[in-house]
Amino acid sequence: MTVYMHNIERDGRKFICSTFNNSNNEQVTIYHDNGGIFQQHWHQGEVEYQLPSEATLSQTIGSDAKESMYGLGKVIQGVWRPGLCLDIPVALKIDELELRRAKSDLKILIDKLHEILLFVEPDTNGLQAYGHKIRELLILACTEVESSWISYFRLAGQGSGRLSTNDYVKLNEKLRLFEYQVSFKNHPFNIQMKPFDCWDAKNPTKSLAWYDAYNKTKHNKAESFSCATLDSCFHAIAANIVMFCARYSPYELLEKNDVCSNSVNEHFVIELIDPSIEYFYVPSIKSVSMASGAFSAPMASTFENGWSIIPLSL
C-alpha cells in the first residue's frame, strides 16, 4: 500500500505528515514534529481520518510529497527510525538483558567523561587537551562503537569474518547515522557533534576524525599520543549515543527514568538534522470510535496489523 510523506503547516506550526489509504477505506494523515527526534502523534484526536477523494492520493497531497521507502507498517530489522514510537521492543526485537548492558556501558562512558571534566575545561583550548586518562576513555569509547557495528553485521548474518571500516561504513546509509546530532549542553560551552556526518566509503577510517585518532593512538602511542584529544572523546561518546538510539530508539534515553537516561538527559541533547522523510516508518492504523451521539468524541487509533519486519541487508 502506497504511503506519501509530505510537509504541511497547520495553526502556524510546521509538521511532517504521512498519508495513506487504509483497508478501512479511510484516508489517514499522521503528524510528526518538525524537529528533535520528529515525534509522531497518533493519540486520540491527533490523526486525521477522512473519506478518500476522487483525486489520486499524490494529487491530494501536493507536489512535494515523497513516497515512503519502506511502505505501510514495515520496519528494518533492528533499526529505529522516526514513526516507531509504540511497540518498540517488539518491532526492534529488543532483548531486555542486552538493553540493560547497553545502558550500563553508556553510563560508564559518561561517568568517565564527567571525571575528566573536573580537571579540563571543554572550551576551544581544552578540547585539544590530551593525556593518559583521555586516551584511555577514547580507546574504551571507540571499542564500544566497534562492538555496536559488529552486532549489526551479526544481525544481518555477516559477522563471522574479519571486519574493518571498509565494511562498517555501510551502516552509515543503512542506519541513517549521518542524520543524528548530539549536543553537549550541561556547560557554558555548547558542543554540537554529528559523529558520522563525514563518513566516506572511499576513506572509511580517516574520514571519521575521532576514530582515526583512536586508531593512531592505539597502534602508535609514541608518535600519536597527542591525537587522543578531549574533542575526540566527546565525538566517540556521541557516536555511542547515536548507535544506542539506532538500535534501541531515542525514547529509551529520553523518556525512561533510570540512571543512564538521567545522565544522558543531564548532559546531552539528541536530535535528527534534516532527515530524509521518505525513510520514516509509518504504522498501519485505522480509526476507532470511542463514543457516539451526545457522547461523541474524536476518533482514536489502533493498529490494523503489527509491525512487519524487513530483514537487515548490508
PDB file of C-alpha atoms in Angstrom:
ATOM      1  CA  MET A   1       0.000   0.000   0.000  1.00  0.00           C
ATOM      2  CA  THR A   2       1.488   3.370  -1.054  1.00  0.00           C
ATOM      3  CA  VAL A   3       2.400   5.891   1.647  1.00  0.00           C
ATOM      4  CA  TYR A   4       3.306   9.508   0.967  1.00  0.00           C
ATOM      5  CA  MET A   5       5.444  11.724   3.211  1.00  0.00           C
ATOM      6  CA  HIS A   6       5.000  15.474   2.926  1.00  0.00           C
ATOM      7  CA  ASN A   7       5.272  18.817   4.723  1.00  0.00           C
ATOM      8  CA  ILE A   8       2.312  20.796   5.987  1.00  0.00           C
ATOM      9  CA  GLU A   9       1.670  23.935   8.022  1.00  0.00           C
ATOM     10  CA  ARG A  10      -1.224  23.946  10.470  1.00  0.00           C
ATOM     11  CA  ASP A  11      -2.139  26.639  13.013  1.00  0.00           C
ATOM     12  CA  GLY A  12       1.146  28.414  12.342  1.00  0.00           C
ATOM     13  CA  ARG A  13       3.230  25.285  13.026  1.00  0.00           C
ATOM     14  CA  LYS A  14       5.136  23.155  10.547  1.00  0.00           C
ATOM     15  CA  PHE A  15       4.682  19.386  10.569  1.00  0.00           C
ATOM     16  CA  ILE A  16       5.804  16.409   8.564  1.00  0.00           C
ATOM     17  CA  CYS A  17       2.943  14.102   7.628  1.00  0.00           C
ATOM     18  CA  SER A  18       2.445  10.593   6.366  1.00  0.00           C
ATOM     19  CA  THR A  19      -0.736   9.989   4.363  1.00  0.00           C
ATOM     20  CA  PHE A  20      -2.161   6.736   3.053  1.00  0.00           C
ATOM     21  CA  ASN A  21      -5.418   4.944   2.328  1.00  0.00           C
ATOM     22  CA  ASN A  22      -6.031   2.069   4.720  1.00  0.00           C
ATOM     23  CA  SER A  23      -8.070  -1.099   4.324  1.00  0.00           C
ATOM     24  CA  ASN A  24     -10.907   0.559   6.272  1.00  0.00           C
ATOM     25  CA  ASN A  25     -11.484   2.871   3.282  1.00  0.00           C
ATOM     26  CA  GLU A  26     -10.062   5.846   5.152  1.00  0.00           C
ATOM     27  CA  GLN A  27      -7.516   8.417   4.064  1.00  0.00           C
ATOM     28  CA  VAL A  28      -5.224   8.656   7.073  1.00  0.00           C
ATOM     29  CA  THR A  29      -2.861  11.540   7.842  1.00  0.00           C
ATOM     30  CA  ILE A  30      -0.424  11.215  10.752  1.00  0.00           C
ATOM     31  CA  TYR A  31       1.551  14.209  12.015  1.00  0.00           C
ATOM     32  CA  HIS A  32       5.190  14.378  13.125  1.00  0.00           C
ATOM     33  CA  ASP A  33       7.005  17.187  14.897  1.00  0.00           C
ATOM     34  CA  ASN A  34       9.286  19.093  12.549  1.00  0.00           C
ATOM     35  CA  GLY A  35      12.400  18.785  14.687  1.00  0.00           C
ATOM     36  CA  GLY A  36      14.114  16.953  17.525  1.00  0.00           C
ATOM     37  CA  ILE A  37      13.524  13.242  17.007  1.00  0.00           C
ATOM     38  CA  PHE A  38      10.414  14.016  14.906  1.00  0.00           C
ATOM     39  CA  GLN A  39       7.935  12.660  17.402  1.00  0.00           C
ATOM     40  CA  GLN A  40       4.859  11.139  15.813  1.00  0.00           C
ATOM     41  CA  HIS A  41       1.356  11.977  17.080  1.00  0.00           C
ATOM     42  CA  TRP A  42      -1.392   9.412  16.795  1.00  0.00           C
ATOM     43  CA  HIS A  43      -3.181   9.687  20.109  1.00  0.00           C
ATOM     44  CA  GLN A  44      -6.933  10.276  20.166  1.00  0.00           C
ATOM     45  CA  GLY A  45      -7.938  13.229  18.004  1.00  0.00           C
ATOM     46  CA  GLU A  46      -4.423  13.809  16.627  1.00  0.00           C
ATOM     47  CA  VAL A  47      -4.785  11.725  13.450  1.00  0.00           C
ATOM     48  CA  GLU A  48      -6.945  12.887  10.560  1.00  0.00           C
ATOM     49  CA  TYR A  49      -9.385  10.367   9.123  1.00  0.00           C
ATOM     50  CA  GLN A  50     -11.468  11.184   6.071  1.00  0.00           C
ATOM     51  CA  LEU A  51     -13.003   9.533   3.048  1.00  0.00           C
ATOM     52  CA  PRO A  52     -10.595   9.199   0.101  1.00  0.00           C
ATOM     53  CA  SER A  53     -11.174  11.830  -2.564  1.00  0.00           C
ATOM     54  CA  GLU A  54     -11.742  11.106  -6.232  1.00  0.00           C
ATOM     55  CA  ALA A  55      -8.297  12.509  -6.988  1.00  0.00           C
ATOM     56  CA  THR A  56      -5.285  10.262  -6.574  1.00  0.00           C
ATOM     57  CA  LEU A  57      -3.511  10.371  -3.229  1.00  0.00           C
ATOM     58  CA  SER A  58      -0.471  12.150  -4.650  1.00  0.00           C
ATOM     59  CA  GLN A  59      -2.693  14.819  -6.255  1.00  0.00           C
ATOM     60  CA  THR A  60      -4.479  15.378  -2.945  1.00  0.00           C
ATOM     61  CA  ILE A  61      -1.241  15.908  -1.029  1.00  0.00           C
ATOM     62  CA  GLY A  62       0.719  18.153  -3.364  1.00  0.00           C
ATOM     63  CA  SER A  63       3.880  18.267  -5.405  1.00  0.00           C
ATOM     64  CA  ASP A  64       6.376  17.992  -2.521  1.00  0.00           C
ATOM     65  CA  ALA A  65       5.155  14.526  -1.487  1.00  0.00           C
ATOM     66  CA  LYS A  66       7.679  11.689  -1.389  1.00  0.00           C
ATOM     67  CA  GLU A  67       6.781   8.035  -1.469  1.00  0.00           C
ATOM     68  CA  SER A  68       7.824   6.052   1.598  1.00  0.00           C
ATOM     69  CA  MET A  69      10.859   3.834   1.045  1.00  0.00           C
ATOM     70  CA  TYR A  70       9.552   1.121   3.356  1.00  0.00           C
ATOM     71  CA  GLY A  71       5.798   1.094   2.911  1.00  0.00           C
ATOM     72  CA  LEU A  72       2.989   0.844   5.403  1.00  0.00           C
ATOM     73  CA  GLY A  73       3.637  -0.905   8.727  1.00  0.00           C
ATOM     74  CA  LYS A  74       7.185  -2.024   7.910  1.00  0.00           C
ATOM     75  CA  VAL A  75      10.430  -1.610   9.854  1.00  0.00           C
ATOM     76  CA  ILE A  76      14.018  -2.599   9.099  1.00  0.00           C
ATOM     77  CA  GLN A  77      15.292  -5.291  11.444  1.00  0.00           C
ATOM     78  CA  GLY A  78      16.913  -3.684  14.487  1.00  0.00           C
ATOM     79  CA  VAL A  79      16.872  -0.142  13.073  1.00  0.00           C
ATOM     80  CA  TRP A  80      14.888   2.664  14.691  1.00  0.00           C
ATOM     81  CA  ARG A  81      13.505   5.494  12.591  1.00  0.00           C
ATOM     82  CA  PRO A  82      11.003   8.296  13.323  1.00  0.00           C
ATOM     83  CA  GLY A  83       7.493   6.888  13.264  1.00  0.00           C
ATOM     84  CA  LEU A  84       8.360   3.982  15.529  1.00  0.00           C
ATOM     85  CA  CYS A  85       7.177   5.174  18.940  1.00  0.00           C
ATOM     86  CA  LEU A  86       4.953   2.323  20.130  1.00  0.00           C
ATOM     87  CA  ASP A  87       5.552  -1.428  20.388  1.00  0.00           C
ATOM     88  CA  ILE A  88       9.264  -0.659  20.080  1.00  0.00           C
ATOM     89  CA  PRO A  89      10.558  -3.776  21.908  1.00  0.00           C
ATOM     90  CA  VAL A  90       8.517  -5.991  19.580  1.00  0.00           C
ATOM     91  CA  ALA A  91       9.356  -4.085  16.386  1.00  0.00           C
ATOM     92  CA  LEU A  92      13.099  -3.978  17.134  1.00  0.00           C
ATOM     93  CA  LYS A  93      13.203  -7.384  18.846  1.00  0.00           C
ATOM     94  CA  ILE A  94      14.936  -5.939  21.890  1.00  0.00           C
ATOM     95  CA  ASP A  95      16.382  -8.334  24.436  1.00  0.00           C
ATOM     96  CA  GLU A  96      15.891  -6.814  27.910  1.00  0.00           C
ATOM     97  CA  LEU A  97      19.229  -8.090  29.277  1.00  0.00           C
ATOM     98  CA  GLU A  98      21.031  -6.755  26.201  1.00  0.00           C
ATOM     99  CA  LEU A  99      19.352  -3.380  26.670  1.00  0.00           C
ATOM    100  CA  ARG A 100      20.399  -3.180  30.327  1.00  0.00           C
ATOM    101  CA  ARG A 101      24.004  -3.966  29.415  1.00  0.00           C
ATOM    102  CA  ALA A 102      23.976  -1.302  26.695  1.00  0.00           C
ATOM    103  CA  LYS A 103      22.693   1.292  29.177  1.00  0.00           C
ATOM    104  CA  SER A 104      25.286   0.288  31.758  1.00  0.00           C
ATOM    105  CA  ASP A 105      28.088   0.592  29.197  1.00  0.00           C
ATOM    106  CA  LEU A 106      26.897   4.020  28.074  1.00  0.00           C
ATOM    107  CA  LYS A 107      26.590   5.258  31.660  1.00  0.00           C
ATOM    108  CA  ILE A 108      30.199   4.212  32.355  1.00  0.00           C
ATOM    109  CA  LEU A 109      31.439   6.275  29.399  1.00  0.00           C
ATOM    110  CA  ILE A 110      29.539   9.367  30.534  1.00  0.00           C
ATOM    111  CA  ASP A 111      30.778   8.975  34.122  1.00  0.00           C
ATOM    112  CA  LYS A 112      34.389   8.741  32.916  1.00  0.00           C
ATOM    113  CA  LEU A 113      33.898  11.851  30.783  1.00  0.00           C
ATOM    114  CA  HIS A 114      32.483  13.675  33.802  1.00  0.00           C
ATOM    115  CA  GLU A 115      35.596  12.774  35.828  1.00  0.00           C
ATOM    116  CA  ILE A 116      37.864  14.277  33.172  1.00  0.00           C
ATOM    117  CA  LEU A 117      35.777  17.460  33.043  1.00  0.00           C
ATOM    118  CA  LEU A 118      36.553  18.021  36.730  1.00  0.00           C
ATOM    119  CA  PHE A 119      40.088  18.847  35.568  1.00  0.00           C
ATOM    120  CA  VAL A 120      39.799  20.021  31.942  1.00  0.00           C
ATOM    121  CA  GLU A 121      37.513  22.815  30.755  1.00  0.00           C
ATOM    122  CA  PRO A 122      35.918  21.899  27.400  1.00  0.00           C
ATOM    123  CA  ASP A 123      36.470  25.267  25.752  1.00  0.00           C
ATOM    124  CA  THR A 124      38.294  25.692  22.426  1.00  0.00           C
ATOM    125  CA  ASN A 125      41.686  25.149  24.036  1.00  0.00           C
ATOM    126  CA  GLY A 126      40.600  22.449  26.478  1.00  0.00           C
ATOM    127  CA  LEU A 127      39.118  20.293  23.728  1.00  0.00           C
ATOM    128  CA  GLN A 128      42.649  19.856  22.356  1.00  0.00           C
ATOM    129  CA  ALA A 129      43.944  18.576  25.698  1.00  0.00           C
ATOM    130  CA  TYR A 130      45.302  15.050  25.771  1.00  0.00           C
ATOM    131  CA  GLY A 131      46.678  12.667  28.367  1.00  0.00           C
ATOM    132  CA  HIS A 132      46.569   9.134  29.693  1.00  0.00           C
ATOM    133  CA  LYS A 133      43.029   9.276  31.106  1.00  0.00           C
ATOM    134  CA  ILE A 134      41.700  10.920  27.962  1.00  0.00           C
ATOM    135  CA  ARG A 135      43.413   8.307  25.773  1.00  0.00           C
ATOM    136  CA  GLU A 136      42.026   5.555  27.975  1.00  0.00           C
ATOM    137  CA  LEU A 137      38.492   6.896  27.555  1.00  0.00           C
ATOM    138  CA  LEU A 138      38.900   7.332  23.794  1.00  0.00           C
ATOM    139  CA  ILE A 139      40.015   3.716  23.372  1.00  0.00           C
ATOM    140  CA  LEU A 140      37.168   2.435  25.551  1.00  0.00           C
ATOM    141  CA  ALA A 141      34.544   4.543  23.728  1.00  0.00           C
ATOM    142  CA  CYS A 142      35.751   3.506  20.276  1.00  0.00           C
ATOM    143  CA  THR A 143      35.873  -0.203  21.129  1.00  0.00           C
ATOM    144  CA  GLU A 144      32.266   0.125  22.313  1.00  0.00           C
ATOM    145  CA  VAL A 145      31.337   1.696  18.972  1.00  0.00           C
ATOM    146  CA  GLU A 146      33.087  -1.140  17.152  1.00  0.00           C
ATOM    147  CA  SER A 147      31.111  -3.617  19.229  1.00  0.00           C
ATOM    148  CA  SER A 148      27.884  -1.928  18.130  1.00  0.00           C
ATOM    149  CA  TRP A 149      28.980  -2.029  14.499  1.00  0.00           C
ATOM    150  CA  ILE A 150      29.801  -5.737  14.720  1.00  0.00           C
ATOM    151  CA  SER A 151      26.445  -6.506  16.328  1.00  0.00           C
ATOM    152  CA  TYR A 152      24.683  -5.118  13.258  1.00  0.00           C
ATOM    153  CA  PHE A 153      26.698  -7.330  10.942  1.00  0.00           C
ATOM    154  CA  ARG A 154      25.797 -10.307  13.098  1.00  0.00           C
ATOM    155  CA  LEU A 155      22.172  -9.231  12.911  1.00  0.00           C
ATOM    156  CA  ALA A 156      22.488  -9.275   9.132  1.00  0.00           C
ATOM    157  CA  GLY A 157      24.188 -12.691   9.219  1.00  0.00           C
ATOM    158  CA  GLN A 158      27.587 -11.307   8.166  1.00  0.00           C
ATOM    159  CA  GLY A 159      29.565 -11.139  11.403  1.00  0.00           C
ATOM    160  CA  SER A 160      31.698 -14.284  11.131  1.00  0.00           C
ATOM    161  CA  GLY A 161      34.642 -12.921   9.105  1.00  0.00           C
ATOM    162  CA  ARG A 162      37.196 -10.217   9.878  1.00  0.00           C
ATOM    163  CA  LEU A 163      35.565  -6.799   9.559  1.00  0.00           C
ATOM    164  CA  SER A 164      37.063  -3.354   9.055  1.00  0.00           C
ATOM    165  CA  THR A 165      35.871   0.183   8.456  1.00  0.00           C
ATOM    166  CA  ASN A 166      35.526  -0.791   4.777  1.00  0.00           C
ATOM    167  CA  ASP A 167      32.601  -2.895   5.999  1.00  0.00           C
ATOM    168  CA  TYR A 168      31.369  -0.742   8.893  1.00  0.00           C
ATOM    169  CA  VAL A 169      30.896   2.312   6.683  1.00  0.00           C
ATOM    170  CA  LYS A 170      27.924   0.556   5.037  1.00  0.00           C
ATOM    171  CA  LEU A 171      25.999   1.174   8.257  1.00  0.00           C
ATOM    172  CA  ASN A 172      26.064   4.935   7.749  1.00  0.00           C
ATOM    173  CA  GLU A 173      23.486   4.826   4.973  1.00  0.00           C
ATOM    174  CA  LYS A 174      21.513   1.803   6.196  1.00  0.00           C
ATOM    175  CA  LEU A 175      21.021   3.259   9.689  1.00  0.00           C
ATOM    176  CA  ARG A 176      20.989   6.921   8.540  1.00  0.00           C
ATOM    177  CA  LEU A 177      23.676   7.613  11.172  1.00  0.00           C
ATOM    178  CA  PHE A 178      24.742  10.851   9.474  1.00  0.00           C
ATOM    179  CA  GLU A 179      21.395  12.452  10.346  1.00  0.00           C
ATOM    180  CA  TYR A 180      21.994  12.330  14.113  1.00  0.00           C
ATOM    181  CA  GLN A 181      23.325  15.272  16.084  1.00  0.00           C
ATOM    182  CA  VAL A 182      24.330  15.053  19.743  1.00  0.00           C
ATOM    183  CA  SER A 183      24.916  18.282  21.677  1.00  0.00           C
ATOM    184  CA  PHE A 184      26.717  18.576  24.990  1.00  0.00           C
ATOM    185  CA  LYS A 185      24.628  21.125  26.878  1.00  0.00           C
ATOM    186  CA  ASN A 186      25.457  20.959  30.585  1.00  0.00           C
ATOM    187  CA  HIS A 187      28.204  23.555  30.363  1.00  0.00           C
ATOM    188  CA  PRO A 188      28.766  27.168  29.266  1.00  0.00           C
ATOM    189  CA  PHE A 189      30.382  25.725  26.127  1.00  0.00           C
ATOM    190  CA  ASN A 190      27.799  24.112  23.863  1.00  0.00           C
ATOM    191  CA  ILE A 191      29.370  21.387  21.744  1.00  0.00           C
ATOM    192  CA  GLN A 192      27.417  20.098  18.738  1.00  0.00           C
ATOM    193  CA  MET A 193      28.548  16.823  17.214  1.00  0.00           C
ATOM    194  CA  LYS A 194      27.489  14.836  14.161  1.00  0.00           C
ATOM    195  CA  PRO A 195      29.935  11.978  14.624  1.00  0.00           C
ATOM    196  CA  PHE A 196      29.063  10.159  11.394  1.00  0.00           C
ATOM    197  CA  ASP A 197      28.411  13.163   9.163  1.00  0.00           C
ATOM    198  CA  CYS A 198      31.621  12.867   7.111  1.00  0.00           C
ATOM    199  CA  TRP A 199      31.956   9.088   6.988  1.00  0.00           C
ATOM    200  CA  ASP A 200      33.113   8.339   3.457  1.00  0.00           C
ATOM    201  CA  ALA A 201      33.316   4.878   1.904  1.00  0.00           C
ATOM    202  CA  LYS A 202      36.343   5.978  -0.135  1.00  0.00           C
ATOM    203  CA  ASN A 203      38.286   6.737   3.059  1.00  0.00           C
ATOM    204  CA  PRO A 204      36.367   4.982   5.836  1.00  0.00           C
ATOM    205  CA  THR A 205      38.903   5.369   8.654  1.00  0.00           C
ATOM    206  CA  LYS A 206      40.400   8.814   8.134  1.00  0.00           C
ATOM    207  CA  SER A 207      37.033  10.407   7.290  1.00  0.00           C
ATOM    208  CA  LEU A 208      35.972   9.744  10.909  1.00  0.00           C
ATOM    209  CA  ALA A 209      38.454  12.064  12.633  1.00  0.00           C
ATOM    210  CA  TRP A 210      37.690  10.780  16.148  1.00  0.00           C
ATOM    211  CA  TYR A 211      38.013   7.143  15.054  1.00  0.00           C
ATOM    212  CA  ASP A 212      41.200   7.865  13.124  1.00  0.00           C
ATOM    213  CA  ALA A 213      42.622   9.464  16.274  1.00  0.00           C
ATOM    214  CA  TYR A 214      41.775   6.319  18.231  1.00  0.00           C
ATOM    215  CA  ASN A 215      43.351   4.124  15.561  1.00  0.00           C
ATOM    216  CA  LYS A 216      46.572   6.131  15.569  1.00  0.00           C
ATOM    217  CA  THR A 217      46.996   6.419  19.323  1.00  0.00           C
ATOM    218  CA  LYS A 218      46.148   2.742  19.859  1.00  0.00           C
ATOM    219  CA  HIS A 219      48.727   1.441  17.379  1.00  0.00           C
ATOM    220  CA  ASN A 220      51.456   4.067  17.731  1.00  0.00           C
ATOM    221  CA  LYS A 221      51.274   5.802  21.095  1.00  0.00           C
ATOM    222  CA  ALA A 222      54.833   7.145  20.894  1.00  0.00           C
ATOM    223  CA  GLU A 223      54.117   9.268  17.837  1.00  0.00           C
ATOM    224  CA  SER A 224      50.349   9.749  18.120  1.00  0.00           C
ATOM    225  CA  PHE A 225      49.725  10.269  21.826  1.00  0.00           C
ATOM    226  CA  SER A 226      48.530  13.826  21.155  1.00  0.00           C
ATOM    227  CA  CYS A 227      45.820  12.558  18.785  1.00  0.00           C
ATOM    228  CA  ALA A 228      43.804  11.297  21.757  1.00  0.00           C
ATOM    229  CA  THR A 229      42.188  14.643  22.488  1.00  0.00           C
ATOM    230  CA  LEU A 230      39.180  15.514  24.614  1.00  0.00           C
ATOM    231  CA  ASP A 231      37.388  16.577  21.435  1.00  0.00           C
ATOM    232  CA  SER A 232      37.845  13.075  20.016  1.00  0.00           C
ATOM    233  CA  CYS A 233      36.455  11.631  23.264  1.00  0.00           C
ATOM    234  CA  PHE A 234      33.349  13.793  23.015  1.00  0.00           C
ATOM    235  CA  HIS A 235      32.723  12.629  19.455  1.00  0.00           C
ATOM    236  CA  ALA A 236      33.339   8.971  20.318  1.00  0.00           C
ATOM    237  CA  ILE A 237      30.835   9.142  23.169  1.00  0.00           C
ATOM    238  CA  ALA A 238      28.365  10.934  20.878  1.00  0.00           C
ATOM    239  CA  ALA A 239      28.863   8.073  18.398  1.00  0.00           C
ATOM    240  CA  ASN A 240      27.939   5.590  21.143  1.00  0.00           C
ATOM    241  CA  ILE A 241      24.767   7.552  21.883  1.00  0.00           C
ATOM    242  CA  VAL A 242      23.867   7.512  18.183  1.00  0.00           C
ATOM    243  CA  MET A 243      24.438   3.767  17.908  1.00  0.00           C
ATOM    244  CA  PHE A 244      22.299   3.208  21.006  1.00  0.00           C
ATOM    245  CA  CYS A 245      19.461   5.265  19.509  1.00  0.00           C
ATOM    246  CA  ALA A 246      19.620   3.434  16.201  1.00  0.00           C
ATOM    247  CA  ARG A 247      19.353   0.048  17.929  1.00  0.00           C
ATOM    248  CA  TYR A 248      17.001   0.729  20.853  1.00  0.00           C
ATOM    249  CA  SER A 249      15.375   4.091  19.920  1.00  0.00           C
ATOM    250  CA  PRO A 250      15.991   7.540  21.457  1.00  0.00           C
ATOM    251  CA  TYR A 251      12.947   7.033  23.691  1.00  0.00           C
ATOM    252  CA  GLU A 252      14.942   4.607  25.848  1.00  0.00           C
ATOM    253  CA  LEU A 253      17.195   7.544  26.741  1.00  0.00           C
ATOM    254  CA  LEU A 254      14.802  10.491  26.569  1.00  0.00           C
ATOM    255  CA  GLU A 255      11.733   9.110  28.329  1.00  0.00           C
ATOM    256  CA  LYS A 256      12.920   6.496  30.822  1.00  0.00           C
ATOM    257  CA  ASN A 257      13.720   7.176  34.471  1.00  0.00           C
ATOM    258  CA  ASP A 258      16.907   5.227  35.119  1.00  0.00           C
ATOM    259  CA  VAL A 259      20.473   6.238  35.919  1.00  0.00           C
ATOM    260  CA  CYS A 260      21.661   6.038  32.306  1.00  0.00           C
ATOM    261  CA  SER A 261      18.747   8.005  30.874  1.00  0.00           C
ATOM    262  CA  ASN A 262      19.021  10.635  33.591  1.00  0.00           C
ATOM    263  CA  SER A 263      22.739  11.016  32.932  1.00  0.00           C
ATOM    264  CA  VAL A 264      22.227  11.378  29.181  1.00  0.00           C
ATOM    265  CA  ASN A 265      19.445  13.935  29.626  1.00  0.00           C
ATOM    266  CA  GLU A 266      21.549  15.889  32.111  1.00  0.00           C
ATOM    267  CA  HIS A 267      24.414  16.312  29.669  1.00  0.00           C
ATOM    268  CA  PHE A 268      23.191  15.820  26.101  1.00  0.00           C
ATOM    269  CA  VAL A 269      20.532  16.719  23.532  1.00  0.00           C
ATOM    270  CA  ILE A 270      19.743  14.155  20.823  1.00  0.00           C
ATOM    271  CA  GLU A 271      18.159  15.199  17.544  1.00  0.00           C
ATOM    272  CA  LEU A 272      17.985  14.474  13.833  1.00  0.00           C
ATOM    273  CA  ILE A 273      19.109  17.169  11.431  1.00  0.00           C
ATOM    274  CA  ASP A 274      17.317  17.430   8.060  1.00  0.00           C
ATOM    275  CA  PRO A 275      16.343  13.750   7.971  1.00  0.00           C
ATOM    276  CA  SER A 276      15.062  12.262   4.737  1.00  0.00           C
ATOM    277  CA  ILE A 277      11.350  11.962   5.448  1.00  0.00           C
ATOM    278  CA  GLU A 278      10.880   9.142   2.955  1.00  0.00           C
ATOM    279  CA  TYR A 279      12.857   6.947   5.374  1.00  0.00           C
ATOM    280  CA  PHE A 280      10.367   7.427   8.226  1.00  0.00           C
ATOM    281  CA  TYR A 281       8.320   4.467   9.395  1.00  0.00           C
ATOM    282  CA  VAL A 282       4.528   4.582   9.094  1.00  0.00           C
ATOM    283  CA  PRO A 283       2.254   2.465  11.339  1.00  0.00           C
ATOM    284  CA  SER A 284      -0.696   0.710   9.727  1.00  0.00           C
ATOM    285  CA  ILE A 285      -3.588   2.160  11.728  1.00  0.00           C
ATOM    286  CA  LYS A 286      -7.321   2.664  11.474  1.00  0.00           C
ATOM    287  CA  SER A 287      -9.879   4.737  13.360  1.00  0.00           C
ATOM    288  CA  VAL A 288     -11.778   3.556  16.404  1.00  0.00           C
ATOM    289  CA  SER A 289     -14.968   5.290  17.516  1.00  0.00           C
ATOM    290  CA  MET A 290     -14.817   5.981  21.253  1.00  0.00           C
ATOM    291  CA  ALA A 291     -18.443   7.119  21.656  1.00  0.00           C
ATOM    292  CA  SER A 292     -21.492   8.172  19.661  1.00  0.00           C
ATOM    293  CA  GLY A 293     -24.429  10.559  19.741  1.00  0.00           C
ATOM    294  CA  ALA A 294     -24.355  13.061  22.609  1.00  0.00           C
ATOM    295  CA  PHE A 295     -21.197  11.398  23.884  1.00  0.00           C
ATOM    296  CA  SER A 296     -19.285  11.576  20.612  1.00  0.00           C
ATOM    297  CA  ALA A 297     -15.549  12.097  20.852  1.00  0.00           C
ATOM    298  CA  PRO A 298     -12.578  12.454  18.472  1.00  0.00           C
ATOM    299  CA  MET A 299     -11.557   9.281  16.738  1.00  0.00           C
ATOM    300  CA  ALA A 300      -8.897   7.168  18.412  1.00  0.00           C
ATOM    301  CA  SER A 301      -6.457   4.942  16.520  1.00  0.00           C
ATOM    302  CA  THR A 302      -5.427   1.331  16.653  1.00  0.00           C
ATOM    303  CA  PHE A 303      -3.047  -0.888  14.715  1.00  0.00           C
ATOM    304  CA  GLU A 304      -4.604  -2.730  11.797  1.00  0.00           C
ATOM    305  CA  ASN A 305      -1.679  -5.110  11.962  1.00  0.00           C
ATOM    306  CA  GLY A 306       1.511  -5.319  13.979  1.00  0.00           C
ATOM    307  CA  TRP A 307       4.847  -4.181  12.567  1.00  0.00           C
ATOM    308  CA  SER A 308       6.215  -6.231   9.677  1.00  0.00           C
ATOM    309  CA  ILE A 309       9.988  -6.670   9.944  1.00  0.00           C
ATOM    310  CA  ILE A 310      12.188  -6.375   6.859  1.00  0.00           C
ATOM    311  CA  PRO A 311      15.497  -8.300   7.219  1.00  0.00           C
ATOM    312  CA  LEU A 312      18.584  -6.092   7.515  1.00  0.00           C
ATOM    313  CA  SER A 313      20.742  -6.312   4.415  1.00  0.00           C
ATOM    314  CA  LEU A 314      24.286  -4.891   4.314  1.00  0.00           C
TER     315      LEU A 314
END
